[in-house]
Amino acid sequence: MAGPGLSAVLQLLLLGFLSVNADSLLSAPLNVTIREIEVNSAMVTWEILEGDPVIGFAITQQKKDVRMLRFIQEVNTTTRSCALWDLDEDTEYIVHVQSISMGGSSPPSEPVLFRTPKESEKMASKSPDEVTMEEVGQAAQLRAGELIIIVVVLIMWAGVIVLFCRQYDIIKDNEPNNNKDKAKNSSECSTPEHPQGGLLRSNV
């Protein structure tokens, strides 16, 4: 009689253990997508099922046909994206994402394969109207340099004008004295006097 009772208790314990584990299991992340693929970087995004007690994530990054892995893990975060950095150009990568909860990790997501472009391809695909932040900074520096040059030139011209005005005022102030001296000299030479004090006259 004790045998059947013991087996029933063991069955109940086993069912309880399985139910607890089933509640603690997480679903694998969904819609894993690679965005903003650059020569040396990319962005991976994903979604989770509503209600999953997710407290973080873990990402496995692997070069195709290479066994070496990079493992990225973050906890105490609700973000649904992660930057992948220090990638090699023109290289294929495989990415898996897992959700993390207090009870453990979810199964890995479906693998996502992507390839980084070549540097030459990236430069060729860049449209003429596309302006990067670096180019904006360079343009701002050029404009600032041009403004400084313009201000310096204006200051120099202002100095030249001020010096010219001062010289002109000095020349103008000296002109009346020169005119008086010229008039005096001309009057002295215009009417020569006779040695006896009379004017020279011609004899008729």
PDB file of C-alpha atoms in Angstrom:
ATOM      1  CA  MET A   1       0.000   0.000   0.000  1.00  0.00           C
ATOM      2  CA  ALA A   2       2.911   2.351   0.737  1.00  0.00           C
ATOM      3  CA  GLY A   3       4.302   1.886  -2.758  1.00  0.00           C
ATOM      4  CA  PRO A   4       1.433   3.504  -4.700  1.00  0.00           C
ATOM      5  CA  GLY A   5       1.205   6.402  -2.200  1.00  0.00           C
ATOM      6  CA  LEU A   6       4.896   7.183  -2.528  1.00  0.00           C
ATOM      7  CA  SER A   7       4.727   7.117  -6.319  1.00  0.00           C
ATOM      8  CA  ALA A   8       1.780   9.542  -6.261  1.00  0.00           C
ATOM      9  CA  VAL A   9       3.732  11.989  -4.085  1.00  0.00           C
ATOM     10  CA  LEU A  10       6.735  11.779  -6.412  1.00  0.00           C
ATOM     11  CA  GLN A  11       4.518  12.448  -9.407  1.00  0.00           C
ATOM     12  CA  LEU A  12       3.032  15.545  -7.734  1.00  0.00           C
ATOM     13  CA  LEU A  13       6.519  16.871  -6.893  1.00  0.00           C
ATOM     14  CA  LEU A  14       7.695  16.261 -10.441  1.00  0.00           C
ATOM     15  CA  LEU A  15       4.681  18.056 -11.905  1.00  0.00           C
ATOM     16  CA  GLY A  16       5.241  21.027  -9.566  1.00  0.00           C
ATOM     17  CA  PHE A  17       8.925  21.223 -10.494  1.00  0.00           C
ATOM     18  CA  LEU A  18       8.108  21.150 -14.209  1.00  0.00           C
ATOM     19  CA  SER A  19       5.428  23.820 -13.821  1.00  0.00           C
ATOM     20  CA  VAL A  20       7.840  26.151 -11.951  1.00  0.00           C
ATOM     21  CA  ASN A  21      10.480  25.670 -14.639  1.00  0.00           C
ATOM     22  CA  ALA A  22       7.922  26.283 -17.375  1.00  0.00           C
ATOM     23  CA  ASP A  23       6.941  29.590 -15.736  1.00  0.00           C
ATOM     24  CA  SER A  24      10.589  30.684 -15.486  1.00  0.00           C
ATOM     25  CA  LEU A  25      11.457  29.940 -19.122  1.00  0.00           C
ATOM     26  CA  LEU A  26      11.793  32.897 -21.487  1.00  0.00           C
ATOM     27  CA  SER A  27      10.922  33.021 -25.133  1.00  0.00           C
ATOM     28  CA  ALA A  28      13.700  33.707 -27.602  1.00  0.00           C
ATOM     29  CA  PRO A  29      13.850  37.296 -28.896  1.00  0.00           C
ATOM     30  CA  LEU A  30      11.842  37.970 -32.058  1.00  0.00           C
ATOM     31  CA  ASN A  31      12.406  40.032 -35.214  1.00  0.00           C
ATOM     32  CA  VAL A  32      16.156  40.302 -34.764  1.00  0.00           C
ATOM     33  CA  THR A  33      17.336  42.844 -37.336  1.00  0.00           C
ATOM     34  CA  ILE A  34      20.684  44.351 -38.306  1.00  0.00           C
ATOM     35  CA  ARG A  35      20.529  48.084 -39.083  1.00  0.00           C
ATOM     36  CA  GLU A  36      22.931  50.919 -39.823  1.00  0.00           C
ATOM     37  CA  ILE A  37      25.562  48.604 -41.283  1.00  0.00           C
ATOM     38  CA  GLU A  38      28.846  50.480 -41.690  1.00  0.00           C
ATOM     39  CA  VAL A  39      32.365  49.367 -42.597  1.00  0.00           C
ATOM     40  CA  ASN A  40      33.345  48.787 -38.949  1.00  0.00           C
ATOM     41  CA  SER A  41      30.047  48.854 -37.039  1.00  0.00           C
ATOM     42  CA  ALA A  42      26.389  47.880 -37.080  1.00  0.00           C
ATOM     43  CA  MET A  43      23.281  48.011 -34.888  1.00  0.00           C
ATOM     44  CA  VAL A  44      21.250  44.945 -33.869  1.00  0.00           C
ATOM     45  CA  THR A  45      17.639  45.355 -32.702  1.00  0.00           C
ATOM     46  CA  TRP A  46      15.039  42.855 -31.483  1.00  0.00           C
ATOM     47  CA  GLU A  47      11.663  42.446 -29.795  1.00  0.00           C
ATOM     48  CA  ILE A  48      10.424  40.307 -26.882  1.00  0.00           C
ATOM     49  CA  LEU A  49       7.085  38.745 -26.031  1.00  0.00           C
ATOM     50  CA  GLU A  50       4.917  40.924 -23.840  1.00  0.00           C
ATOM     51  CA  GLY A  51       4.937  39.716 -20.253  1.00  0.00           C
ATOM     52  CA  ASP A  52       8.380  38.097 -20.295  1.00  0.00           C
ATOM     53  CA  PRO A  53      10.290  39.166 -17.132  1.00  0.00           C
ATOM     54  CA  VAL A  54      13.342  40.328 -19.083  1.00  0.00           C
ATOM     55  CA  ILE A  55      16.075  42.203 -17.191  1.00  0.00           C
ATOM     56  CA  GLY A  56      18.791  42.180 -19.857  1.00  0.00           C
ATOM     57  CA  PHE A  57      20.161  40.578 -22.972  1.00  0.00           C
ATOM     58  CA  ALA A  58      23.109  38.588 -24.282  1.00  0.00           C
ATOM     59  CA  ILE A  59      24.467  38.775 -27.834  1.00  0.00           C
ATOM     60  CA  THR A  60      26.752  36.298 -29.540  1.00  0.00           C
ATOM     61  CA  GLN A  61      28.692  37.690 -32.497  1.00  0.00           C
ATOM     62  CA  GLN A  62      30.702  35.360 -34.706  1.00  0.00           C
ATOM     63  CA  LYS A  63      32.513  35.659 -38.005  1.00  0.00           C
ATOM     64  CA  LYS A  64      31.181  33.200 -40.539  1.00  0.00           C
ATOM     65  CA  ASP A  65      33.409  30.104 -40.839  1.00  0.00           C
ATOM     66  CA  VAL A  66      35.399  31.221 -37.777  1.00  0.00           C
ATOM     67  CA  ARG A  67      34.916  29.648 -34.337  1.00  0.00           C
ATOM     68  CA  MET A  68      36.009  32.657 -32.317  1.00  0.00           C
ATOM     69  CA  LEU A  69      33.035  34.399 -30.654  1.00  0.00           C
ATOM     70  CA  ARG A  70      32.372  37.773 -29.100  1.00  0.00           C
ATOM     71  CA  PHE A  71      29.900  37.689 -26.205  1.00  0.00           C
ATOM     72  CA  ILE A  72      28.105  40.872 -25.138  1.00  0.00           C
ATOM     73  CA  GLN A  73      25.899  40.832 -22.036  1.00  0.00           C
ATOM     74  CA  GLU A  74      23.955  43.601 -20.313  1.00  0.00           C
ATOM     75  CA  VAL A  75      21.645  43.325 -17.295  1.00  0.00           C
ATOM     76  CA  ASN A  76      19.366  45.767 -15.480  1.00  0.00           C
ATOM     77  CA  THR A  77      18.334  47.314 -18.773  1.00  0.00           C
ATOM     78  CA  THR A  78      15.182  47.376 -20.880  1.00  0.00           C
ATOM     79  CA  THR A  79      16.891  48.381 -24.111  1.00  0.00           C
ATOM     80  CA  ARG A  80      16.113  46.416 -27.249  1.00  0.00           C
ATOM     81  CA  SER A  81      19.173  47.312 -29.291  1.00  0.00           C
ATOM     82  CA  CYS A  82      22.949  47.026 -29.128  1.00  0.00           C
ATOM     83  CA  ALA A  83      25.851  48.449 -31.139  1.00  0.00           C
ATOM     84  CA  LEU A  84      28.335  46.052 -32.691  1.00  0.00           C
ATOM     85  CA  TRP A  85      31.757  47.663 -33.018  1.00  0.00           C
ATOM     86  CA  ASP A  86      35.284  46.941 -34.222  1.00  0.00           C
ATOM     87  CA  LEU A  87      34.028  44.909 -37.182  1.00  0.00           C
ATOM     88  CA  ASP A  88      36.150  44.049 -40.197  1.00  0.00           C
ATOM     89  CA  GLU A  89      35.213  45.410 -43.597  1.00  0.00           C
ATOM     90  CA  ASP A  90      33.825  43.073 -46.250  1.00  0.00           C
ATOM     91  CA  THR A  91      33.217  40.321 -43.667  1.00  0.00           C
ATOM     92  CA  GLU A  92      30.182  38.129 -42.936  1.00  0.00           C
ATOM     93  CA  TYR A  93      28.946  37.893 -39.336  1.00  0.00           C
ATOM     94  CA  ILE A  94      26.372  35.721 -37.572  1.00  0.00           C
ATOM     95  CA  VAL A  95      24.461  37.159 -34.609  1.00  0.00           C
ATOM     96  CA  HIS A  96      22.269  35.479 -31.961  1.00  0.00           C
ATOM     97  CA  VAL A  97      20.333  37.312 -29.238  1.00  0.00           C
ATOM     98  CA  GLN A  98      19.116  35.897 -25.894  1.00  0.00           C
ATOM     99  CA  SER A  99      16.886  37.447 -23.241  1.00  0.00           C
ATOM    100  CA  ILE A 100      17.974  37.311 -19.592  1.00  0.00           C
ATOM    101  CA  SER A 101      15.683  37.061 -16.545  1.00  0.00           C
ATOM    102  CA  MET A 102      16.231  36.387 -12.849  1.00  0.00           C
ATOM    103  CA  GLY A 103      15.751  32.686 -13.604  1.00  0.00           C
ATOM    104  CA  GLY A 104      18.262  32.434 -16.426  1.00  0.00           C
ATOM    105  CA  SER A 105      18.545  32.983 -20.175  1.00  0.00           C
ATOM    106  CA  SER A 106      16.180  32.293 -23.030  1.00  0.00           C
ATOM    107  CA  PRO A 107      17.051  30.087 -25.991  1.00  0.00           C
ATOM    108  CA  PRO A 108      19.039  31.923 -28.660  1.00  0.00           C
ATOM    109  CA  SER A 109      17.163  33.673 -31.413  1.00  0.00           C
ATOM    110  CA  GLU A 110      17.254  32.580 -35.010  1.00  0.00           C
ATOM    111  CA  PRO A 111      20.717  33.377 -36.457  1.00  0.00           C
ATOM    112  CA  VAL A 112      21.003  36.584 -38.461  1.00  0.00           C
ATOM    113  CA  LEU A 113      23.668  36.826 -41.155  1.00  0.00           C
ATOM    114  CA  PHE A 114      24.979  40.139 -42.469  1.00  0.00           C
ATOM    115  CA  ARG A 115      28.049  41.444 -44.308  1.00  0.00           C
ATOM    116  CA  THR A 116      29.944  44.660 -43.727  1.00  0.00           C
ATOM    117  CA  PRO A 117      30.713  46.700 -46.875  1.00  0.00           C
ATOM    118  CA  LYS A 118      34.109  47.619 -48.249  1.00  0.00           C
ATOM    119  CA  GLU A 119      35.457  51.087 -47.613  1.00  0.00           C
ATOM    120  CA  SER A 120      35.495  51.803 -51.354  1.00  0.00           C
ATOM    121  CA  GLU A 121      31.894  50.600 -51.747  1.00  0.00           C
ATOM    122  CA  LYS A 122      30.764  52.821 -48.886  1.00  0.00           C
ATOM    123  CA  MET A 123      32.428  55.872 -50.396  1.00  0.00           C
ATOM    124  CA  ALA A 124      30.962  55.110 -53.839  1.00  0.00           C
ATOM    125  CA  SER A 125      27.450  54.639 -52.457  1.00  0.00           C
ATOM    126  CA  LYS A 126      27.577  57.974 -50.662  1.00  0.00           C
ATOM    127  CA  SER A 127      25.422  60.468 -52.537  1.00  0.00           C
ATOM    128  CA  PRO A 128      26.799  63.934 -53.374  1.00  0.00           C
ATOM    129  CA  ASP A 129      24.122  65.569 -51.211  1.00  0.00           C
ATOM    130  CA  GLU A 130      24.912  63.400 -48.182  1.00  0.00           C
ATOM    131  CA  VAL A 131      26.872  65.332 -45.587  1.00  0.00           C
ATOM    132  CA  THR A 132      28.515  63.668 -42.611  1.00  0.00           C
ATOM    133  CA  MET A 133      28.995  65.260 -39.187  1.00  0.00           C
ATOM    134  CA  GLU A 134      32.745  65.431 -39.833  1.00  0.00           C
ATOM    135  CA  GLU A 135      32.172  67.425 -43.020  1.00  0.00           C
ATOM    136  CA  VAL A 136      29.776  69.732 -41.180  1.00  0.00           C
ATOM    137  CA  GLY A 137      32.461  70.353 -38.560  1.00  0.00           C
ATOM    138  CA  GLN A 138      35.059  71.075 -41.242  1.00  0.00           C
ATOM    139  CA  ALA A 139      32.693  73.490 -42.978  1.00  0.00           C
ATOM    140  CA  ALA A 140      32.050  75.265 -39.681  1.00  0.00           C
ATOM    141  CA  GLN A 141      35.792  75.606 -39.090  1.00  0.00           C
ATOM    142  CA  LEU A 142      36.282  77.033 -42.585  1.00  0.00           C
ATOM    143  CA  ARG A 143      33.498  79.558 -42.042  1.00  0.00           C
ATOM    144  CA  ALA A 144      34.983  80.603 -38.725  1.00  0.00           C
ATOM    145  CA  GLY A 145      38.395  81.065 -40.367  1.00  0.00           C
ATOM    146  CA  GLU A 146      36.857  83.133 -43.166  1.00  0.00           C
ATOM    147  CA  LEU A 147      35.055  85.335 -40.650  1.00  0.00           C
ATOM    148  CA  ILE A 148      38.299  85.923 -38.734  1.00  0.00           C
ATOM    149  CA  ILE A 149      40.112  86.910 -41.950  1.00  0.00           C
ATOM    150  CA  ILE A 150      37.294  89.300 -42.915  1.00  0.00           C
ATOM    151  CA  VAL A 151      37.331  90.940 -39.476  1.00  0.00           C
ATOM    152  CA  VAL A 152      41.133  91.376 -39.592  1.00  0.00           C
ATOM    153  CA  VAL A 153      40.952  92.926 -43.085  1.00  0.00           C
ATOM    154  CA  LEU A 154      38.211  95.337 -41.983  1.00  0.00           C
ATOM    155  CA  ILE A 155      40.253  96.393 -38.943  1.00  0.00           C
ATOM    156  CA  MET A 156      43.294  97.006 -41.153  1.00  0.00           C
ATOM    157  CA  TRP A 157      41.244  99.088 -43.589  1.00  0.00           C
ATOM    158  CA  ALA A 158      39.807 101.094 -40.705  1.00  0.00           C
ATOM    159  CA  GLY A 159      43.335 101.787 -39.462  1.00  0.00           C
ATOM    160  CA  VAL A 160      44.419 102.914 -42.927  1.00  0.00           C
ATOM    161  CA  ILE A 161      41.436 105.251 -43.209  1.00  0.00           C
ATOM    162  CA  VAL A 162      42.125 106.761 -39.779  1.00  0.00           C
ATOM    163  CA  LEU A 163      45.803 107.382 -40.670  1.00  0.00           C
ATOM    164  CA  PHE A 164      44.784 108.946 -43.983  1.00  0.00           C
ATOM    165  CA  CYS A 165      42.333 111.300 -42.254  1.00  0.00           C
ATOM    166  CA  ARG A 166      44.985 112.420 -39.772  1.00  0.00           C
ATOM    167  CA  GLN A 167      47.506 113.080 -42.529  1.00  0.00           C
ATOM    168  CA  TYR A 168      44.886 114.988 -44.511  1.00  0.00           C
ATOM    169  CA  ASP A 169      44.068 117.191 -41.498  1.00  0.00           C
ATOM    170  CA  ILE A 170      47.781 117.957 -41.000  1.00  0.00           C
ATOM    171  CA  ILE A 171      48.192 118.850 -44.682  1.00  0.00           C
ATOM    172  CA  LYS A 172      45.064 121.007 -44.609  1.00  0.00           C
ATOM    173  CA  ASP A 173      46.239 122.890 -41.500  1.00  0.00           C
ATOM    174  CA  ASN A 174      49.563 123.712 -43.161  1.00  0.00           C
ATOM    175  CA  GLU A 175      48.012 125.021 -46.405  1.00  0.00           C
ATOM    176  CA  PRO A 176      47.065 128.614 -45.133  1.00  0.00           C
ATOM    177  CA  ASN A 177      50.617 129.280 -43.907  1.00  0.00           C
ATOM    178  CA  ASN A 178      52.060 128.181 -47.237  1.00  0.00           C
ATOM    179  CA  ASN A 179      49.616 130.435 -49.116  1.00  0.00           C
ATOM    180  CA  LYS A 180      50.546 133.440 -46.959  1.00  0.00           C
ATOM    181  CA  ASP A 181      54.251 132.873 -47.562  1.00  0.00           C
ATOM    182  CA  LYS A 182      53.685 132.558 -51.306  1.00  0.00           C
ATOM    183  CA  ALA A 183      51.598 135.754 -51.397  1.00  0.00           C
ATOM    184  CA  LYS A 184      54.218 137.692 -49.435  1.00  0.00           C
ATOM    185  CA  ASN A 185      57.021 136.560 -51.693  1.00  0.00           C
ATOM    186  CA  SER A 186      55.074 137.443 -54.836  1.00  0.00           C
ATOM    187  CA  SER A 187      54.208 140.959 -53.554  1.00  0.00           C
ATOM    188  CA  GLU A 188      57.827 141.730 -52.754  1.00  0.00           C
ATOM    189  CA  CYS A 189      58.977 140.750 -56.230  1.00  0.00           C
ATOM    190  CA  SER A 190      56.171 142.423 -58.230  1.00  0.00           C
ATOM    191  CA  THR A 191      56.987 146.194 -57.529  1.00  0.00           C
ATOM    192  CA  PRO A 192      60.720 146.924 -57.651  1.00  0.00           C
ATOM    193  CA  GLU A 193      61.612 150.341 -56.126  1.00  0.00           C
ATOM    194  CA  HIS A 194      64.002 153.059 -57.464  1.00  0.00           C
ATOM    195  CA  PRO A 195      67.110 153.610 -55.374  1.00  0.00           C
ATOM    196  CA  GLN A 196      65.852 157.167 -54.578  1.00  0.00           C
ATOM    197  CA  GLY A 197      62.451 155.915 -53.577  1.00  0.00           C
ATOM    198  CA  GLY A 198      60.601 156.728 -56.785  1.00  0.00           C
ATOM    199  CA  LEU A 199      59.174 154.438 -59.342  1.00  0.00           C
ATOM    200  CA  LEU A 200      61.050 153.847 -62.526  1.00  0.00           C
ATOM    201  CA  ARG A 201      59.634 155.769 -65.474  1.00  0.00           C
ATOM    202  CA  SER A 202      60.606 155.874 -69.064  1.00  0.00           C
ATOM    203  CA  ASN A 203      61.859 159.145 -70.552  1.00  0.00           C
ATOM    204  CA  VAL A 204      59.655 160.491 -73.287  1.00  0.00           C
TER     205      VAL A 204
END
